[in-house]
Amino acid sequence: MELSSLQSLSPLPLCYPKPSSSSTLSFLPFSDRTRAYFGSSVRKRATLRNSCNSAQKNFLHISRAHDHEPRCYFSPNEGLNRYCISKLYNLNKLSRYVVAKSELAGAGTPDASYSLSEVKLSSKVRGVCFYAVTAIAAISLIGFMIVAHPFVLLFDRYRRKAQHFVAKLWAAATVAPFFKIEYEGLENLPSHDAPAVYVSNHQSFLDIYTLLTLGRSFKFISKTAIFLFPIIGWAMSMMGTIPLKRMDSRSQLECLKRCMDLIGNGASVFFFPEGTRSKDGKLGDFKKGAFSVAAKTRVPVVPITLIGTGGIMPAGMEGVVNSGSVKVIIHKPIKETDPEILRQIARNTILDTLKLRG
């Protein structure tokens, strides 16, 4: 098992025999005479191999320098392989704030070390202020949505423009003190009354705030658990957000049917076709659901590229708000009857933009 297959685990904890006078140890059996330790190095690249022969003998091989390394001794009777695997996965859960730069898997430089071991205090403070501002804005505006909702159901049941206007005010008031949004290609947006399927890359929790500032009454798709939150869940329900239970095929089918029903009644829908936020900023594969809806209802797909949200609030670090700016690029609508062609064109459009501008 090459270490490159574990590149998602960072920083890398290593288990190996207690070093002797030599800095490089070969395959050695862990007997009662030899004790082992767990540690991490900041000096050189490490390689971890588990060949067929060593797998049979339960041996590990580590090549690295051992100078000034923290050590935690334990008895080999505890089960070395099980101990190592446990440490690897447990530390991975705690390493979201740590960036390990290395030469592993061809990434980084040989002299790189663990940088960014801490999130800046200013970013944490900004994160606290961000949620304070969004809570105050939500509490202040939810009353308008509640009062307007009966009239919205009577006169604008599908588009719900009034509720989306309030949501735009909430999003704009929240992000304004923290980052600037630059828009490009606004002329490519369909008219307010023209239904369409909007798709975008998904990098951050801030994507929703950013997209709401466009002022279009498209319906997002959200996990059902989010609807249970006070105020936010109520607002989502009044806006007509579509609930979805992940990993539930029946819920997914109902979601797609509701999307087609909304489009048939003049409303627009919004998909993040990757299905979840990108952990590394790279664009993931697009699922076909959004493009099947567009093809069956014969409405255009509007690709949108979001740049910068992942740097301000990275996925998995929702308590942090870094400084930065966001760019929203609206591309020309795509009209095709084949969902696979729609999927490929939309993804390539966003991917090429991210490569050039991201």
mmCIF file of C-alpha atoms in Angstrom:
data_model
loop_
_atom_site.group_PDB
_atom_site.id
_atom_site.type_symbol
_atom_site.label_atom_id
_atom_site.label_comp_id
_atom_site.label_asym_id
_atom_site.label_seq_id
_atom_site.Cartn_x
_atom_site.Cartn_y
_atom_site.Cartn_z
ATOM 1 C CA MET A 1 0.000 0.000 0.000
ATOM 2 C CA GLU A 2 1.742 3.146 -1.190
ATOM 3 C CA LEU A 3 1.349 6.262 0.900
ATOM 4 C CA SER A 4 -0.059 8.119 -2.111
ATOM 5 C CA SER A 5 -3.234 6.079 -1.648
ATOM 6 C CA LEU A 6 -3.639 7.764 1.739
ATOM 7 C CA GLN A 7 -3.177 11.309 0.529
ATOM 8 C CA SER A 8 -6.491 12.355 2.091
ATOM 9 C CA LEU A 9 -5.000 11.771 5.529
ATOM 10 C CA SER A 10 -3.012 14.783 6.667
ATOM 11 C CA PRO A 11 -0.880 15.242 8.659
ATOM 12 C CA LEU A 12 0.623 11.743 8.488
ATOM 13 C CA PRO A 13 1.150 9.817 11.722
ATOM 14 C CA LEU A 14 3.725 7.073 11.428
ATOM 15 C CA CYS A 15 4.391 3.906 13.386
ATOM 16 C CA TYR A 16 7.748 2.229 13.199
ATOM 17 C CA PRO A 17 10.376 0.443 15.319
ATOM 18 C CA LYS A 18 12.387 2.391 17.827
ATOM 19 C CA PRO A 19 15.373 3.739 15.848
ATOM 20 C CA SER A 20 18.820 2.311 16.266
ATOM 21 C CA SER A 21 22.061 3.994 15.301
ATOM 22 C CA SER A 22 21.073 3.796 11.626
ATOM 23 C CA SER A 23 18.577 6.322 10.324
ATOM 24 C CA THR A 24 17.046 3.819 7.897
ATOM 25 C CA LEU A 25 15.374 0.616 9.099
ATOM 26 C CA SER A 26 14.435 -2.341 6.944
ATOM 27 C CA PHE A 27 11.643 -4.799 7.415
ATOM 28 C CA LEU A 28 11.912 -6.001 11.007
ATOM 29 C CA PRO A 29 9.627 -8.267 13.026
ATOM 30 C CA PHE A 30 8.075 -6.637 16.063
ATOM 31 C CA SER A 31 8.959 -9.084 18.824
ATOM 32 C CA ASP A 32 8.994 -8.738 22.549
ATOM 33 C CA ARG A 33 12.574 -7.540 22.333
ATOM 34 C CA THR A 34 11.682 -4.578 20.160
ATOM 35 C CA ARG A 35 9.389 -1.740 21.121
ATOM 36 C CA ALA A 36 7.804 0.713 18.699
ATOM 37 C CA TYR A 37 6.651 4.272 18.757
ATOM 38 C CA PHE A 38 4.335 6.637 16.997
ATOM 39 C CA GLY A 39 5.402 10.131 15.904
ATOM 40 C CA SER A 40 5.605 12.668 13.135
ATOM 41 C CA SER A 41 8.515 14.346 11.466
ATOM 42 C CA VAL A 42 9.029 17.854 10.147
ATOM 43 C CA ARG A 43 12.242 17.124 8.290
ATOM 44 C CA LYS A 44 12.048 14.815 5.310
ATOM 45 C CA ARG A 45 9.692 12.945 3.097
ATOM 46 C CA ALA A 46 8.381 9.665 4.443
ATOM 47 C CA THR A 47 7.419 6.573 2.509
ATOM 48 C CA LEU A 48 5.221 3.835 3.836
ATOM 49 C CA ARG A 49 5.061 0.501 2.064
ATOM 50 C CA ASN A 50 3.223 -2.687 2.782
ATOM 51 C CA SER A 51 4.284 -5.284 0.240
ATOM 52 C CA CYS A 52 2.817 -8.732 -0.249
ATOM 53 C CA ASN A 53 5.575 -10.362 1.761
ATOM 54 C CA SER A 54 5.439 -7.837 4.559
ATOM 55 C CA ALA A 55 1.657 -8.034 4.653
ATOM 56 C CA GLN A 56 1.931 -11.735 5.378
ATOM 57 C CA LYS A 57 4.396 -11.107 8.187
ATOM 58 C CA ASN A 58 2.672 -7.953 9.479
ATOM 59 C CA PHE A 59 5.857 -5.909 9.053
ATOM 60 C CA LEU A 60 6.077 -2.197 8.295
ATOM 61 C CA HIS A 61 8.926 -0.369 6.622
ATOM 62 C CA ILE A 62 9.705 3.278 7.263
ATOM 63 C CA SER A 63 12.547 5.305 5.715
ATOM 64 C CA ARG A 64 13.085 8.654 7.401
ATOM 65 C CA ALA A 65 15.313 10.666 9.693
ATOM 66 C CA HIS A 66 14.543 10.423 13.393
ATOM 67 C CA ASP A 67 16.178 13.514 14.848
ATOM 68 C CA HIS A 68 14.205 15.395 17.465
ATOM 69 C CA GLU A 69 10.952 13.472 16.976
ATOM 70 C CA PRO A 70 8.205 13.225 19.597
ATOM 71 C CA ARG A 71 7.827 9.632 20.716
ATOM 72 C CA CYS A 72 5.036 7.691 22.317
ATOM 73 C CA TYR A 73 6.123 4.180 23.277
ATOM 74 C CA PHE A 74 3.776 1.255 23.465
ATOM 75 C CA SER A 75 3.964 -2.498 23.630
ATOM 76 C CA PRO A 76 3.766 -4.485 20.380
ATOM 77 C CA ASN A 77 1.309 -6.780 22.113
ATOM 78 C CA GLU A 78 -1.304 -4.063 21.590
ATOM 79 C CA GLY A 79 -1.326 -4.792 17.875
ATOM 80 C CA LEU A 80 0.806 -2.448 15.790
ATOM 81 C CA ASN A 81 -1.218 -2.426 12.595
ATOM 82 C CA ARG A 82 -4.513 -1.824 14.394
ATOM 83 C CA TYR A 83 -2.900 0.920 16.470
ATOM 84 C CA CYS A 84 -1.480 2.661 13.426
ATOM 85 C CA ILE A 85 -4.729 2.556 11.477
ATOM 86 C CA SER A 86 -6.636 3.892 14.470
ATOM 87 C CA LYS A 87 -4.192 6.784 14.842
ATOM 88 C CA LEU A 88 -4.319 7.563 11.123
ATOM 89 C CA TYR A 89 -8.080 7.975 11.053
ATOM 90 C CA ASN A 90 -8.438 9.650 14.436
ATOM 91 C CA LEU A 91 -5.843 12.285 13.578
ATOM 92 C CA ASN A 92 -7.465 12.848 10.213
ATOM 93 C CA LYS A 93 -10.609 14.008 12.019
ATOM 94 C CA LEU A 94 -8.555 16.573 13.932
ATOM 95 C CA SER A 95 -6.459 17.817 11.031
ATOM 96 C CA ARG A 96 -8.911 20.025 9.178
ATOM 97 C CA TYR A 97 -7.044 23.112 10.414
ATOM 98 C CA VAL A 98 -3.619 21.734 9.495
ATOM 99 C CA VAL A 99 -2.081 21.767 6.039
ATOM 100 C CA ALA A 100 0.722 19.256 5.608
ATOM 101 C CA LYS A 101 2.926 20.176 2.683
ATOM 102 C CA SER A 102 5.132 17.369 1.425
ATOM 103 C CA GLU A 103 6.558 15.719 -1.616
ATOM 104 C CA LEU A 104 4.101 12.851 -1.257
ATOM 105 C CA ALA A 105 2.176 11.903 -4.402
ATOM 106 C CA GLY A 106 4.114 14.537 -6.331
ATOM 107 C CA ALA A 107 2.655 17.477 -4.419
ATOM 108 C CA GLY A 108 4.813 20.094 -2.757
ATOM 109 C CA THR A 109 8.549 20.351 -2.362
ATOM 110 C CA PRO A 110 11.081 18.224 -0.480
ATOM 111 C CA ASP A 111 11.776 20.926 2.100
ATOM 112 C CA ALA A 112 8.140 21.726 2.815
ATOM 113 C CA SER A 113 6.841 21.267 6.339
ATOM 114 C CA TYR A 114 3.659 21.676 8.347
ATOM 115 C CA SER A 115 2.539 25.247 7.805
ATOM 116 C CA LEU A 116 -0.757 26.904 8.614
ATOM 117 C CA SER A 117 -0.957 24.818 11.782
ATOM 118 C CA GLU A 118 -3.373 27.296 13.251
ATOM 119 C CA VAL A 119 -6.226 29.346 11.913
ATOM 120 C CA LYS A 120 -5.651 33.047 12.436
ATOM 121 C CA LEU A 121 -7.456 34.495 15.432
ATOM 122 C CA SER A 122 -8.787 37.304 13.248
ATOM 123 C CA SER A 123 -10.515 34.755 10.987
ATOM 124 C CA LYS A 124 -12.181 33.120 13.988
ATOM 125 C CA VAL A 125 -13.348 36.496 15.268
ATOM 126 C CA ARG A 126 -14.719 37.341 11.834
ATOM 127 C CA GLY A 127 -16.538 34.006 11.859
ATOM 128 C CA VAL A 128 -18.253 34.827 15.148
ATOM 129 C CA CYS A 129 -19.202 38.268 13.854
ATOM 130 C CA PHE A 130 -20.513 36.765 10.601
ATOM 131 C CA TYR A 131 -23.001 34.518 12.386
ATOM 132 C CA ALA A 132 -23.996 37.325 14.724
ATOM 133 C CA VAL A 133 -24.796 39.563 11.757
ATOM 134 C CA THR A 134 -26.689 36.856 9.862
ATOM 135 C CA ALA A 135 -28.742 36.011 12.966
ATOM 136 C CA ILE A 136 -29.658 39.641 13.595
ATOM 137 C CA ALA A 137 -30.593 40.147 9.939
ATOM 138 C CA ALA A 138 -32.679 36.963 9.884
ATOM 139 C CA ILE A 139 -34.571 37.860 13.055
ATOM 140 C CA SER A 140 -35.211 41.364 11.742
ATOM 141 C CA LEU A 141 -36.560 40.206 8.367
ATOM 142 C CA ILE A 142 -38.435 37.001 9.173
ATOM 143 C CA GLY A 143 -41.471 39.036 10.274
ATOM 144 C CA PHE A 144 -41.889 40.482 6.772
ATOM 145 C CA MET A 145 -41.851 36.988 5.269
ATOM 146 C CA ILE A 146 -44.449 35.729 7.753
ATOM 147 C CA VAL A 147 -46.804 38.656 7.115
ATOM 148 C CA ALA A 148 -46.437 38.382 3.346
ATOM 149 C CA HIS A 149 -46.705 34.596 3.131
ATOM 150 C CA PRO A 150 -50.533 34.259 2.933
ATOM 151 C CA PHE A 151 -50.614 36.731 0.038
ATOM 152 C CA VAL A 152 -47.683 34.966 -1.636
ATOM 153 C CA LEU A 153 -49.561 31.653 -1.526
ATOM 154 C CA LEU A 154 -52.629 33.286 -3.033
ATOM 155 C CA PHE A 155 -51.030 35.292 -5.838
ATOM 156 C CA ASP A 156 -47.527 33.887 -6.472
ATOM 157 C CA ARG A 157 -47.532 30.311 -5.211
ATOM 158 C CA TYR A 158 -44.700 29.035 -7.418
ATOM 159 C CA ARG A 159 -42.219 31.858 -7.970
ATOM 160 C CA ARG A 160 -42.640 33.563 -4.539
ATOM 161 C CA LYS A 161 -40.799 36.700 -5.626
ATOM 162 C CA ALA A 162 -41.602 38.629 -2.431
ATOM 163 C CA GLN A 163 -39.983 35.972 -0.237
ATOM 164 C CA HIS A 164 -36.910 35.839 -2.454
ATOM 165 C CA PHE A 165 -36.596 39.615 -2.309
ATOM 166 C CA VAL A 166 -36.472 39.438 1.495
ATOM 167 C CA ALA A 167 -33.907 36.612 1.234
ATOM 168 C CA LYS A 168 -31.793 38.811 -1.051
ATOM 169 C CA LEU A 169 -31.840 41.610 1.547
ATOM 170 C CA TRP A 170 -30.826 39.136 4.250
ATOM 171 C CA ALA A 171 -27.929 37.721 2.215
ATOM 172 C CA ALA A 172 -26.686 41.138 1.092
ATOM 173 C CA ALA A 173 -26.794 42.523 4.647
ATOM 174 C CA THR A 174 -24.874 39.495 5.928
ATOM 175 C CA VAL A 175 -21.999 39.438 3.442
ATOM 176 C CA ALA A 176 -21.525 43.192 2.949
ATOM 177 C CA PRO A 177 -19.323 43.724 6.065
ATOM 178 C CA PHE A 178 -17.079 40.756 5.253
ATOM 179 C CA PHE A 179 -16.402 40.482 1.528
ATOM 180 C CA LYS A 180 -17.175 42.100 -1.792
ATOM 181 C CA ILE A 181 -18.997 40.299 -4.601
ATOM 182 C CA GLU A 182 -18.186 41.071 -8.233
ATOM 183 C CA TYR A 183 -20.634 40.002 -10.924
ATOM 184 C CA GLU A 184 -19.848 39.202 -14.539
ATOM 185 C CA GLY A 185 -22.270 38.203 -17.292
ATOM 186 C CA LEU A 186 -25.471 39.490 -15.696
ATOM 187 C CA GLU A 187 -26.813 40.018 -19.217
ATOM 188 C CA ASN A 188 -26.846 36.220 -19.589
ATOM 189 C CA LEU A 189 -29.497 35.798 -16.901
ATOM 190 C CA PRO A 190 -32.936 34.890 -18.289
ATOM 191 C CA SER A 191 -35.793 37.234 -17.507
ATOM 192 C CA HIS A 192 -37.444 36.949 -14.092
ATOM 193 C CA ASP A 193 -40.479 35.228 -15.563
ATOM 194 C CA ALA A 194 -38.582 32.743 -17.741
ATOM 195 C CA PRO A 195 -38.058 29.344 -16.076
ATOM 196 C CA ALA A 196 -34.591 27.803 -16.253
ATOM 197 C CA VAL A 197 -32.311 25.307 -14.537
ATOM 198 C CA TYR A 198 -29.337 27.001 -12.868
ATOM 199 C CA VAL A 199 -26.213 25.012 -11.996
ATOM 200 C CA SER A 200 -23.009 25.978 -10.229
ATOM 201 C CA ASN A 201 -19.855 24.621 -8.659
ATOM 202 C CA HIS A 202 -20.073 24.210 -4.880
ATOM 203 C CA GLN A 203 -17.120 25.246 -2.688
ATOM 204 C CA SER A 204 -18.490 26.713 0.490
ATOM 205 C CA PHE A 205 -21.399 27.390 2.804
ATOM 206 C CA LEU A 206 -21.155 30.961 1.506
ATOM 207 C CA ASP A 207 -22.308 29.880 -1.970
ATOM 208 C CA ILE A 208 -25.952 30.141 -0.887
ATOM 209 C CA TYR A 209 -25.518 33.700 0.425
ATOM 210 C CA THR A 210 -23.681 34.693 -2.756
ATOM 211 C CA LEU A 211 -26.307 33.271 -5.103
ATOM 212 C CA LEU A 212 -29.209 34.810 -3.182
ATOM 213 C CA THR A 213 -27.757 38.262 -3.849
ATOM 214 C CA LEU A 214 -28.563 37.742 -7.549
ATOM 215 C CA GLY A 215 -32.220 38.352 -6.675
ATOM 216 C CA ARG A 216 -33.590 35.495 -8.802
ATOM 217 C CA SER A 217 -36.419 33.389 -7.431
ATOM 218 C CA PHE A 218 -34.918 29.979 -8.168
ATOM 219 C CA LYS A 219 -35.646 27.138 -5.782
ATOM 220 C CA PHE A 220 -32.713 25.538 -4.015
ATOM 221 C CA ILE A 221 -32.589 21.902 -2.996
ATOM 222 C CA SER A 222 -31.642 21.302 0.631
ATOM 223 C CA LYS A 223 -31.299 18.477 3.126
ATOM 224 C CA THR A 224 -34.451 17.908 5.145
ATOM 225 C CA ALA A 225 -32.540 18.345 8.421
ATOM 226 C CA ILE A 226 -31.916 22.042 7.649
ATOM 227 C CA PHE A 227 -35.659 22.726 7.707
ATOM 228 C CA LEU A 228 -35.698 21.901 11.432
ATOM 229 C CA PHE A 229 -33.616 24.968 12.331
ATOM 230 C CA PRO A 230 -35.697 27.856 13.717
ATOM 231 C CA ILE A 231 -36.029 30.960 11.531
ATOM 232 C CA ILE A 232 -33.727 29.643 8.773
ATOM 233 C CA GLY A 233 -35.879 26.547 8.287
ATOM 234 C CA TRP A 234 -39.050 28.638 8.349
ATOM 235 C CA ALA A 235 -37.643 31.030 5.748
ATOM 236 C CA MET A 236 -36.608 28.140 3.504
ATOM 237 C CA SER A 237 -40.104 26.676 3.657
ATOM 238 C CA MET A 238 -41.710 30.014 2.802
ATOM 239 C CA MET A 239 -39.300 30.471 -0.129
ATOM 240 C CA GLY A 240 -40.308 27.093 -1.545
ATOM 241 C CA THR A 241 -36.951 25.353 -1.038
ATOM 242 C CA ILE A 242 -37.165 21.708 -2.097
ATOM 243 C CA PRO A 243 -36.383 19.145 0.644
ATOM 244 C CA LEU A 244 -34.221 16.120 -0.129
ATOM 245 C CA LYS A 245 -33.212 13.068 1.892
ATOM 246 C CA ARG A 246 -29.778 12.011 0.783
ATOM 247 C CA MET A 247 -29.237 8.355 -0.071
ATOM 248 C CA ASP A 248 -33.010 7.925 -0.386
ATOM 249 C CA SER A 249 -33.976 7.029 -3.956
ATOM 250 C CA ARG A 250 -37.660 7.723 -3.367
ATOM 251 C CA SER A 251 -36.891 11.203 -2.021
ATOM 252 C CA GLN A 252 -34.626 11.895 -4.999
ATOM 253 C CA LEU A 253 -37.377 10.889 -7.419
ATOM 254 C CA GLU A 254 -39.919 13.093 -5.628
ATOM 255 C CA CYS A 255 -37.432 15.972 -5.700
ATOM 256 C CA LEU A 256 -36.993 15.712 -9.475
ATOM 257 C CA LYS A 257 -40.763 15.504 -10.000
ATOM 258 C CA ARG A 258 -41.278 18.617 -7.897
ATOM 259 C CA CYS A 259 -38.597 20.439 -9.884
ATOM 260 C CA MET A 260 -40.378 19.622 -13.141
ATOM 261 C CA ASP A 261 -43.690 20.729 -11.633
ATOM 262 C CA LEU A 262 -42.219 24.061 -10.565
ATOM 263 C CA ILE A 263 -40.689 24.658 -13.985
ATOM 264 C CA GLY A 264 -44.003 23.778 -15.609
ATOM 265 C CA ASN A 265 -45.589 26.550 -13.530
ATOM 266 C CA GLY A 266 -43.011 29.180 -14.476
ATOM 267 C CA ALA A 267 -40.509 28.879 -11.604
ATOM 268 C CA SER A 268 -36.784 28.163 -11.836
ATOM 269 C CA VAL A 269 -34.709 25.639 -9.886
ATOM 270 C CA PHE A 270 -31.090 25.621 -8.774
ATOM 271 C CA PHE A 271 -28.796 22.588 -8.566
ATOM 272 C CA PHE A 272 -25.299 21.996 -7.253
ATOM 273 C CA PRO A 273 -24.683 19.037 -9.596
ATOM 274 C CA GLU A 274 -21.566 17.925 -7.692
ATOM 275 C CA GLY A 275 -23.937 16.943 -4.898
ATOM 276 C CA THR A 276 -21.778 18.309 -2.080
ATOM 277 C CA ARG A 277 -19.133 20.908 -1.364
ATOM 278 C CA SER A 278 -15.667 20.324 -2.773
ATOM 279 C CA LYS A 279 -13.115 19.593 -0.037
ATOM 280 C CA ASP A 280 -10.055 20.523 -2.113
ATOM 281 C CA GLY A 281 -11.464 23.169 -4.450
ATOM 282 C CA LYS A 282 -11.409 20.836 -7.456
ATOM 283 C CA LEU A 283 -14.539 20.496 -9.552
ATOM 284 C CA GLY A 284 -16.195 17.130 -9.014
ATOM 285 C CA ASP A 285 -18.269 15.044 -11.383
ATOM 286 C CA PHE A 286 -21.713 16.371 -12.266
ATOM 287 C CA LYS A 287 -24.737 14.199 -11.567
ATOM 288 C CA LYS A 288 -27.362 13.971 -14.296
ATOM 289 C CA GLY A 289 -30.459 14.975 -12.303
ATOM 290 C CA ALA A 290 -30.423 18.692 -13.125
ATOM 291 C CA PHE A 291 -29.814 18.081 -16.815
ATOM 292 C CA SER A 292 -32.507 15.430 -17.072
ATOM 293 C CA VAL A 293 -34.981 17.940 -15.633
ATOM 294 C CA ALA A 294 -33.864 20.589 -18.134
ATOM 295 C CA ALA A 295 -34.060 18.187 -21.076
ATOM 296 C CA LYS A 296 -37.524 16.890 -20.166
ATOM 297 C CA THR A 297 -38.972 20.353 -19.545
ATOM 298 C CA ARG A 298 -37.081 21.895 -22.498
ATOM 299 C CA VAL A 299 -35.752 24.872 -20.553
ATOM 300 C CA PRO A 300 -32.191 26.245 -20.767
ATOM 301 C CA VAL A 301 -29.394 25.398 -18.352
ATOM 302 C CA VAL A 302 -27.586 28.452 -16.970
ATOM 303 C CA PRO A 303 -24.076 27.605 -15.699
ATOM 304 C CA ILE A 304 -22.636 29.832 -12.976
ATOM 305 C CA THR A 305 -19.023 29.794 -11.791
ATOM 306 C CA LEU A 306 -18.298 30.837 -8.211
ATOM 307 C CA ILE A 307 -14.742 31.905 -7.423
ATOM 308 C CA GLY A 308 -13.405 32.790 -3.980
ATOM 309 C CA THR A 309 -16.039 31.455 -1.586
ATOM 310 C CA GLY A 310 -13.949 28.403 -0.745
ATOM 311 C CA GLY A 311 -11.019 30.566 0.288
ATOM 312 C CA ILE A 312 -13.111 32.746 2.567
ATOM 313 C CA MET A 313 -14.971 29.897 4.296
ATOM 314 C CA PRO A 314 -13.443 26.524 3.356
ATOM 315 C CA ALA A 315 -15.600 23.410 3.458
ATOM 316 C CA GLY A 316 -15.425 21.885 6.931
ATOM 317 C CA MET A 317 -14.344 25.192 8.500
ATOM 318 C CA GLU A 318 -17.684 26.957 8.818
ATOM 319 C CA GLY A 319 -16.573 28.822 11.944
ATOM 320 C CA VAL A 320 -13.903 30.711 9.999
ATOM 321 C CA VAL A 321 -14.288 33.743 7.719
ATOM 322 C CA ASN A 322 -11.075 34.790 5.989
ATOM 323 C CA SER A 323 -10.618 38.035 4.139
ATOM 324 C CA GLY A 324 -11.067 37.997 0.382
ATOM 325 C CA SER A 325 -13.458 38.699 -2.458
ATOM 326 C CA VAL A 326 -15.900 36.637 -4.508
ATOM 327 C CA LYS A 327 -16.571 36.619 -8.225
ATOM 328 C CA VAL A 328 -19.807 35.347 -9.779
ATOM 329 C CA ILE A 329 -19.611 34.564 -13.492
ATOM 330 C CA ILE A 330 -22.905 33.866 -15.278
ATOM 331 C CA HIS A 331 -22.423 31.991 -18.547
ATOM 332 C CA LYS A 332 -24.677 31.936 -21.573
ATOM 333 C CA PRO A 333 -27.696 29.620 -21.315
ATOM 334 C CA ILE A 334 -27.318 26.184 -22.885
ATOM 335 C CA LYS A 335 -30.193 24.677 -24.868
ATOM 336 C CA GLU A 336 -30.002 20.971 -25.720
ATOM 337 C CA THR A 337 -32.383 18.036 -25.612
ATOM 338 C CA ASP A 338 -29.793 15.447 -24.613
ATOM 339 C CA PRO A 339 -29.081 15.506 -20.829
ATOM 340 C CA GLU A 340 -25.596 14.020 -21.284
ATOM 341 C CA ILE A 341 -24.604 16.751 -23.740
ATOM 342 C CA LEU A 342 -26.021 19.361 -21.363
ATOM 343 C CA ARG A 343 -24.011 17.869 -18.498
ATOM 344 C CA GLN A 344 -20.748 17.842 -20.440
ATOM 345 C CA ILE A 345 -21.108 21.372 -21.800
ATOM 346 C CA ALA A 346 -22.070 22.832 -18.416
ATOM 347 C CA ARG A 347 -19.241 21.110 -16.565
ATOM 348 C CA ASN A 348 -16.624 21.994 -19.189
ATOM 349 C CA THR A 349 -17.768 25.619 -19.166
ATOM 350 C CA ILE A 350 -17.348 25.910 -15.384
ATOM 351 C CA LEU A 351 -14.139 23.860 -15.353
ATOM 352 C CA ASP A 352 -12.460 25.979 -18.053
ATOM 353 C CA THR A 353 -13.421 29.151 -16.185
ATOM 354 C CA LEU A 354 -12.005 27.847 -12.925
ATOM 355 C CA LYS A 355 -8.725 26.960 -14.659
ATOM 356 C CA LEU A 356 -8.420 30.390 -16.248
ATOM 357 C CA ARG A 357 -9.769 32.585 -13.474
ATOM 358 C CA GLY A 358 -9.877 30.505 -10.300
#
